Amino acid sequence: MPLAACGGSGTGDDGKSDRADGGNAPSRAVVTIAPRNGADDVDTTGALRVTAQQGKLTEVTVEDSKGHAVPGSLAADGKRWTPSRHLAAGTAYKVHAVAKDAAGRASAKEAAFTTLVPQNTFTGTFTPEDGSTVGVGMPFSVHFTRGITHPEDVRRAIRVTTEPKVEVAGHWFGNDRLDFRPERYWKAGTRVTVRMDLDGVEGRPGVYGKQVRTVRFTVGRSQVSTVDAKKHTMKVRRDGKVLRTIPITAGGPGTTTYNGQMVISEKLRVTRMNGDTVGFGGEYDIKDVPHAMRLSTSGTFIHGNYWSGGAFGNYNASHGCVGLRDVRGGYDGKQPAAWFFDHSMIGDVVEVKHSQDKQIQPDNGLNGWNMPWGEWKS
């Protein structure tokens, strides 16, 4: 019996191929994945890339061991895929990629690798707290435990979204503080979500973030109070309407109050104020200042005052703070200081005008509103 031939010429009587174009020929597309399969101690930024030669990438998936996908983008020519963000540290990843050649034949490749485990790390402490309701002046402010020398990488790893939508930009103060705010005060009722995806971000050479947090806060009613240091009054506006006009005393000659927009960052029903802590030597040490709310890091407060007699509404007598009439112990809820304390929240704004002092620096407290928007974004 004659035997069928294996691997014959594949030609007919006319000598032409009778196999369809591209029959069982392998794809000419070549997929390359970096880092190599089995690699460990892989850098979290810049090491992962997928490329195709003699073809175009049609599918790229990158997942960690929990099945979380890494987003990425494909070049317009289909030749290169890169992740759109950094990778997490100390994490195993799997890559699957497919490319097709000009004839539509597919070639696939897979690889697995593990990112580095950093020896040195940084985190960020932030305000406001998750779940809080704040005033319209409250920025999202992060203080880092290490000085940051790769600021743009860190800034990109913190994403702020809002409902309703508004543009929010970040600004660095020094190398360890990053604040986010919109151009103007938040709109009352705005819901803000902050995603801190710092795990694996190289903040400075050899120092990596290790933090993944989602922080949500809500902007409450709008309250902006305007202090006129010349007229010795403060108008408290709630949602644009004047609630109350309160007599005040601001900073006296030589110890004037800063001008500018200041955000309440701390509320204390009673606190000690000692001149030694803010450069005034032994000029005062009051152990029971009532209804105190911080306006600056350097020691500016708006607070109850039971010792200045007839100054309220008449003349400026403080060491730079804004004083409201109160009683010792703060027990009388009808006093102006008690009323204002009870009607204020963290993030409310106090604007000081007509003081014989300079404008407060934007980084002195949560007071970035004193920087023009164009400068803030640059």
Coordinates of C-alpha atoms in Angstrom, one line a residue:
M1 CA 0.0 0.0 0.0
P2 CA 1.5 3.3 -0.9
L3 CA 2.2 5.7 2.1
A4 CA 1.0 9.2 2.3
A5 CA 4.0 11.6 2.3
C6 CA 4.4 13.9 5.3
G7 CA 5.8 17.4 4.7
G8 CA 5.5 17.3 0.9
S9 CA 6.1 20.2 -1.4
G10 CA 2.5 21.5 -1.0
T11 CA 2.3 22.4 -4.7
G12 CA -0.3 21.5 -7.3
D13 CA 0.4 20.5 -10.9
D14 CA 1.1 24.1 -11.7
G15 CA 3.8 24.4 -9.0
K16 CA 1.9 27.1 -7.0
S17 CA 1.1 26.8 -3.3
D18 CA -2.3 25.4 -2.5
R19 CA -2.1 26.5 1.2
A20 CA -4.0 29.6 2.2
D21 CA -1.9 32.7 2.8
G22 CA -0.7 32.7 6.5
G23 CA -2.0 29.1 7.0
N24 CA -0.2 27.7 10.0
A25 CA 2.8 30.0 9.9
P26 CA 3.7 31.5 13.3
S27 CA 3.1 35.1 14.1
R28 CA 5.9 37.5 13.2
A29 CA 5.0 39.7 16.1
V30 CA 7.4 39.6 19.1
V31 CA 6.3 40.7 22.5
T32 CA 8.9 41.8 25.1
I33 CA 8.1 42.3 28.8
A34 CA 10.4 44.1 31.2
P35 CA 11.3 43.2 33.8
R36 CA 12.1 39.6 33.0
N37 CA 10.0 36.7 34.2
G38 CA 10.9 35.8 37.8
A39 CA 12.6 39.1 38.6
D40 CA 12.5 40.4 42.1
D41 CA 13.5 43.7 43.8
V42 CA 12.0 45.5 40.9
D43 CA 11.7 49.3 41.1
T44 CA 8.2 50.6 41.5
T45 CA 8.6 53.3 38.9
G46 CA 9.9 53.1 35.3
A47 CA 10.8 49.4 35.3
L48 CA 7.6 47.9 33.8
R49 CA 7.1 48.2 30.1
V50 CA 5.7 46.0 27.4
T51 CA 6.7 46.4 23.7
A52 CA 6.0 44.8 20.4
Q53 CA 8.2 44.4 17.3
Q54 CA 6.9 43.4 13.8
G55 CA 3.4 43.8 15.1
K56 CA 1.1 45.8 17.4
L57 CA -0.1 45.2 21.0
T58 CA -3.7 44.3 21.2
E59 CA -4.0 43.3 24.8
V60 CA -2.0 44.0 28.0
T61 CA -3.2 43.2 31.5
V62 CA -1.1 43.6 34.7
E63 CA -2.5 42.4 38.0
D64 CA -1.2 42.1 41.5
S65 CA -1.7 38.9 43.6
K66 CA -5.2 40.1 44.7
G67 CA -6.4 40.6 41.2
H68 CA -6.2 44.4 41.3
A69 CA -5.4 45.7 37.8
V70 CA -2.7 48.3 37.0
P71 CA -4.0 50.9 34.5
G72 CA -1.8 51.8 31.6
S73 CA -1.8 53.4 28.2
L74 CA -0.9 52.2 24.8
A75 CA 1.2 54.3 22.4
A76 CA -0.6 55.5 19.3
D77 CA 1.5 53.1 17.1
G78 CA 0.6 50.1 19.2
K79 CA 4.2 49.4 19.9
R80 CA 4.5 50.2 23.6
W81 CA 2.4 50.0 26.7
T82 CA 3.4 51.7 30.0
P83 CA 1.6 51.9 33.4
S84 CA -0.1 55.1 34.2
R85 CA 1.0 55.1 37.8
H86 CA 3.7 53.6 40.0
L87 CA 3.5 50.1 41.4
A88 CA 3.1 49.1 45.0
A89 CA 6.2 48.1 47.0
G90 CA 6.8 44.5 48.0
T91 CA 4.1 43.2 45.6
A92 CA 3.9 40.3 43.2
Y93 CA 2.6 41.1 39.7
K94 CA 1.6 39.1 36.6
V95 CA 1.7 40.4 33.1
H96 CA -0.2 39.0 30.1
A97 CA 0.3 40.6 26.7
V98 CA -0.8 39.8 23.1
A99 CA 0.4 41.3 19.8
K100 CA -0.7 40.7 16.2
D101 CA 1.4 40.9 13.1
A102 CA 0.3 42.4 9.8
A103 CA -1.5 39.2 8.8
G104 CA -3.5 39.2 12.1
R105 CA -1.6 36.3 13.6
A106 CA -1.4 36.6 17.4
S107 CA 1.6 36.1 19.7
A108 CA 1.3 36.1 23.4
K109 CA 3.7 36.3 26.4
E110 CA 3.4 36.3 30.1
A111 CA 5.8 37.2 33.0
A112 CA 5.7 37.5 36.7
F113 CA 7.9 39.7 39.0
T114 CA 8.0 41.1 42.5
T115 CA 8.7 44.8 43.4
L116 CA 11.3 45.9 46.0
V117 CA 10.8 46.0 49.7
P118 CA 12.0 49.4 50.8
Q119 CA 14.4 49.9 53.7
N120 CA 13.3 53.5 54.3
T121 CA 9.8 54.8 54.1
F122 CA 7.7 57.9 54.6
T123 CA 4.1 58.6 55.4
G124 CA 1.8 61.7 55.5
T125 CA -0.3 63.0 58.3
F126 CA -3.3 65.0 57.0
T127 CA -6.1 67.3 57.9
P128 CA -9.1 67.3 57.9
E129 CA -10.0 63.9 59.3
D130 CA -11.9 61.3 57.4
G131 CA -15.6 61.7 57.8
S132 CA -15.5 65.2 59.1
T133 CA -17.6 68.2 58.2
V134 CA -15.6 71.4 57.7
G135 CA -16.0 75.1 56.8
V136 CA -15.6 76.5 53.3
G137 CA -11.9 77.5 53.8
M138 CA -10.6 74.1 54.8
P139 CA -7.8 72.8 52.5
F140 CA -6.6 69.2 52.4
S141 CA -3.1 69.5 53.9
V142 CA -0.5 66.8 54.2
H143 CA 2.7 66.9 56.3
F144 CA 5.3 64.3 55.3
T145 CA 7.6 62.5 57.7
R146 CA 10.6 63.0 55.4
G147 CA 11.6 65.8 53.1
I148 CA 10.4 65.2 49.6
T149 CA 12.8 65.7 46.6
H150 CA 10.5 64.1 44.0
P151 CA 7.5 66.4 44.6
E152 CA 5.7 65.8 41.3
D153 CA 5.7 62.0 41.8
V154 CA 4.2 62.5 45.2
R155 CA 1.7 65.0 44.1
R156 CA 0.4 62.8 41.3
A157 CA -0.1 60.0 43.8
I158 CA -2.7 62.1 45.7
R159 CA -5.9 62.6 43.7
V160 CA -8.7 64.9 44.9
T161 CA -12.2 64.6 43.4
T162 CA -15.3 66.6 44.3
E163 CA -19.1 66.5 44.0
P164 CA -20.0 68.9 42.5
K165 CA -16.9 69.0 40.3
V166 CA -14.5 71.8 40.8
E167 CA -10.8 72.2 39.8
V168 CA -8.5 71.5 42.8
A169 CA -4.7 72.1 42.7
G170 CA -1.9 71.1 45.0
H171 CA 0.9 73.5 46.2
W172 CA 4.1 72.6 48.0
F173 CA 5.2 74.6 51.1
G174 CA 8.8 73.6 51.5
N175 CA 9.7 70.0 51.0
D176 CA 7.4 68.4 53.6
R177 CA 3.9 70.0 53.2
L178 CA 1.5 69.7 50.3
D179 CA -1.9 71.5 50.4
F180 CA -4.8 71.1 48.0
R181 CA -7.6 73.7 47.4
P182 CA -9.9 75.2 44.7
E183 CA -9.5 78.7 43.3
R184 CA -12.1 80.1 45.7
Y185 CA -13.6 78.9 48.9
W186 CA -15.5 75.6 48.6
K187 CA -19.2 75.7 47.8
A188 CA -21.3 74.7 50.8
G189 CA -22.3 71.1 50.6
T190 CA -19.4 70.0 48.5
R191 CA -18.3 66.4 49.0
V192 CA -14.5 65.8 48.7
T193 CA -12.8 62.5 48.2
V194 CA -9.0 62.2 48.5
R195 CA -7.2 59.1 47.3
M196 CA -3.7 58.8 48.8
D197 CA -1.9 56.2 46.8
L198 CA 1.6 56.6 48.2
D199 CA 2.7 53.0 48.5
G200 CA 5.7 52.6 46.3
V201 CA 6.2 56.2 45.4
E202 CA 9.9 57.2 45.7
G203 CA 9.7 60.5 47.6
R204 CA 13.4 60.9 47.8
P205 CA 16.3 58.6 46.7
G206 CA 15.8 55.2 48.4
V207 CA 12.8 56.4 50.5
Y208 CA 9.4 55.1 49.5
G209 CA 5.8 55.8 50.6
K210 CA 3.9 53.1 52.3
Q211 CA 0.5 54.6 52.6
V212 CA -2.8 53.9 50.9
R213 CA -5.8 55.8 52.2
T214 CA -9.1 57.2 51.1
V215 CA -10.2 60.3 53.0
R216 CA -13.7 61.8 52.6
F217 CA -15.0 65.0 54.1
T218 CA -18.0 67.3 53.5
V219 CA -18.1 71.1 53.4
G220 CA -20.8 72.4 55.6
R221 CA -22.6 75.7 55.6
S222 CA -20.6 78.8 54.5
Q223 CA -19.4 81.0 57.3
V224 CA -17.0 83.8 56.7
S225 CA -16.4 86.4 59.4
T226 CA -14.8 89.8 58.6
V227 CA -12.8 91.6 61.2
D228 CA -12.3 95.3 60.7
A229 CA -9.4 96.2 62.9
K230 CA -9.9 99.9 62.4
K231 CA -13.6 99.9 63.3
H232 CA -13.1 97.2 66.1
T233 CA -15.9 95.1 64.8
M234 CA -16.5 91.6 63.3
K235 CA -19.3 90.8 61.0
V236 CA -20.3 87.1 61.0
R237 CA -21.8 86.0 57.6
R238 CA -23.6 82.7 57.3
D239 CA -24.4 81.7 53.7
G240 CA -24.0 85.4 52.7
K241 CA -26.2 86.9 55.3
V242 CA -25.0 88.8 58.4
L243 CA -25.8 86.8 61.5
R244 CA -24.2 89.2 64.0
T245 CA -21.9 92.1 64.3
I246 CA -19.6 91.7 67.3
P247 CA -17.3 94.3 69.0
I248 CA -13.7 93.1 69.1
T249 CA -10.2 94.2 70.1
A250 CA -7.4 93.4 67.7
G251 CA -3.6 93.8 68.1
G252 CA -2.4 97.0 69.6
P253 CA 0.5 99.3 68.5
G254 CA 3.7 97.2 68.0
T255 CA 1.8 93.9 68.2
T256 CA -0.7 94.3 65.4
T257 CA -2.9 91.6 63.9
Y258 CA -2.0 90.1 60.5
N259 CA -4.3 91.1 57.7
G260 CA -5.6 88.4 55.4
Q261 CA -7.8 85.3 55.1
M262 CA -7.3 82.9 58.0
V263 CA -8.8 79.5 58.5
I264 CA -9.8 78.1 61.9
S265 CA -7.6 75.0 62.4
E266 CA -8.2 74.2 66.1
K267 CA -10.9 74.8 68.7
L268 CA -10.1 74.9 72.5
R269 CA -12.7 75.7 75.1
V270 CA -9.8 76.8 77.4
T271 CA -6.1 77.0 76.9
R272 CA -3.0 78.6 78.3
M273 CA -1.3 81.5 76.4
N274 CA 2.3 82.3 77.4
G275 CA 4.2 85.1 75.7
D276 CA 7.4 83.1 76.0
T277 CA 6.1 80.7 73.3
V278 CA 5.6 83.4 70.7
G279 CA 8.5 85.8 71.3
F280 CA 6.9 88.2 73.8
G281 CA 9.0 87.1 76.7
G282 CA 7.2 87.4 80.1
E283 CA 4.7 90.0 78.9
Y284 CA 1.8 87.7 79.7
D285 CA 0.9 84.2 80.9
I286 CA -2.8 83.6 81.0
K287 CA -3.6 80.1 82.1
D288 CA -7.3 80.0 81.3
V289 CA -8.0 81.8 78.0
P290 CA -11.6 80.7 77.1
H291 CA -13.1 79.9 73.7
A292 CA -9.9 80.0 71.7
M293 CA -9.7 79.1 68.0
R294 CA -6.4 79.0 66.2
L295 CA -5.9 81.1 63.1
S296 CA -2.1 80.7 62.5
T297 CA 0.8 78.4 63.4
S298 CA 2.7 81.4 64.8
G299 CA 0.1 81.9 67.6
T300 CA -2.7 84.1 66.2
F301 CA -6.1 83.1 67.8
I302 CA -9.6 84.5 67.9
H303 CA -10.6 84.0 71.6
G304 CA -12.5 85.0 74.6
N305 CA -11.1 87.9 76.6
Y306 CA -12.1 88.7 80.2
W307 CA -9.3 91.1 81.1
S308 CA -9.4 94.0 78.6
G309 CA -12.2 96.0 80.1
G310 CA -13.7 98.5 77.7
A311 CA -11.4 97.7 74.7
F312 CA -14.1 95.8 72.8
G313 CA -15.4 98.0 70.0
N314 CA -13.3 100.9 71.1
Y315 CA -9.5 100.3 70.7
N316 CA -7.0 97.6 70.0
A317 CA -5.2 96.1 73.0
S318 CA -4.1 92.6 72.2
H319 CA -0.7 91.1 71.4
G320 CA -1.9 90.2 67.9
C321 CA -5.0 88.0 68.5
V322 CA -8.6 89.0 67.9
G323 CA -10.4 89.2 71.3
L324 CA -14.1 88.9 72.0
R325 CA -15.8 89.8 75.3
D326 CA -16.0 86.8 77.7
V327 CA -16.0 85.9 81.4
R328 CA -13.4 84.1 83.3
G329 CA -14.1 80.4 83.0
G330 CA -16.2 80.9 79.9
Y331 CA -19.4 79.7 81.7
D332 CA -21.7 82.4 80.3
G333 CA -23.0 81.2 76.9
K334 CA -24.5 84.6 76.2
Q335 CA -21.1 86.3 75.9
P336 CA -19.9 87.1 72.3
A337 CA -16.9 84.8 72.5
A338 CA -19.1 81.8 73.7
W339 CA -21.6 82.5 71.0
F340 CA -19.0 82.7 68.2
F341 CA -17.2 79.6 69.5
D342 CA -20.5 77.6 69.5
H343 CA -21.4 78.8 66.0
S344 CA -18.0 78.1 64.4
M345 CA -16.3 74.9 63.0
I346 CA -12.9 73.9 61.8
G347 CA -12.4 75.3 58.4
D348 CA -14.4 78.5 58.9
V349 CA -12.8 81.6 57.6
V350 CA -11.9 84.8 59.5
E351 CA -10.8 87.7 57.2
V352 CA -8.9 90.5 58.9
K353 CA -8.8 94.0 57.2
H354 CA -7.5 97.4 58.0
S355 CA -4.9 96.3 60.4
Q356 CA -1.5 98.1 60.5
D357 CA 0.3 94.9 59.7
K358 CA 1.3 92.9 56.7
Q359 CA -0.7 90.1 55.1
I360 CA -0.3 86.7 56.7
Q361 CA 2.0 84.3 54.9
P362 CA 0.1 81.5 53.1
D363 CA 2.0 78.7 54.9
N364 CA 1.4 80.2 58.4
G365 CA -1.5 78.0 59.3
L366 CA -4.0 76.7 56.7
N367 CA -4.0 80.0 55.0
G368 CA -3.1 79.3 51.3
W369 CA -6.0 81.5 50.2
N370 CA -3.6 84.4 50.6
M371 CA -1.7 83.2 47.5
P372 CA -3.0 84.1 44.0
W373 CA -4.4 81.1 42.1
G374 CA -1.9 81.4 39.3
E375 CA 1.0 81.3 41.7
W376 CA -0.6 78.5 43.7
K377 CA -0.9 76.3 40.5
S378 CA 2.7 77.1 39.4

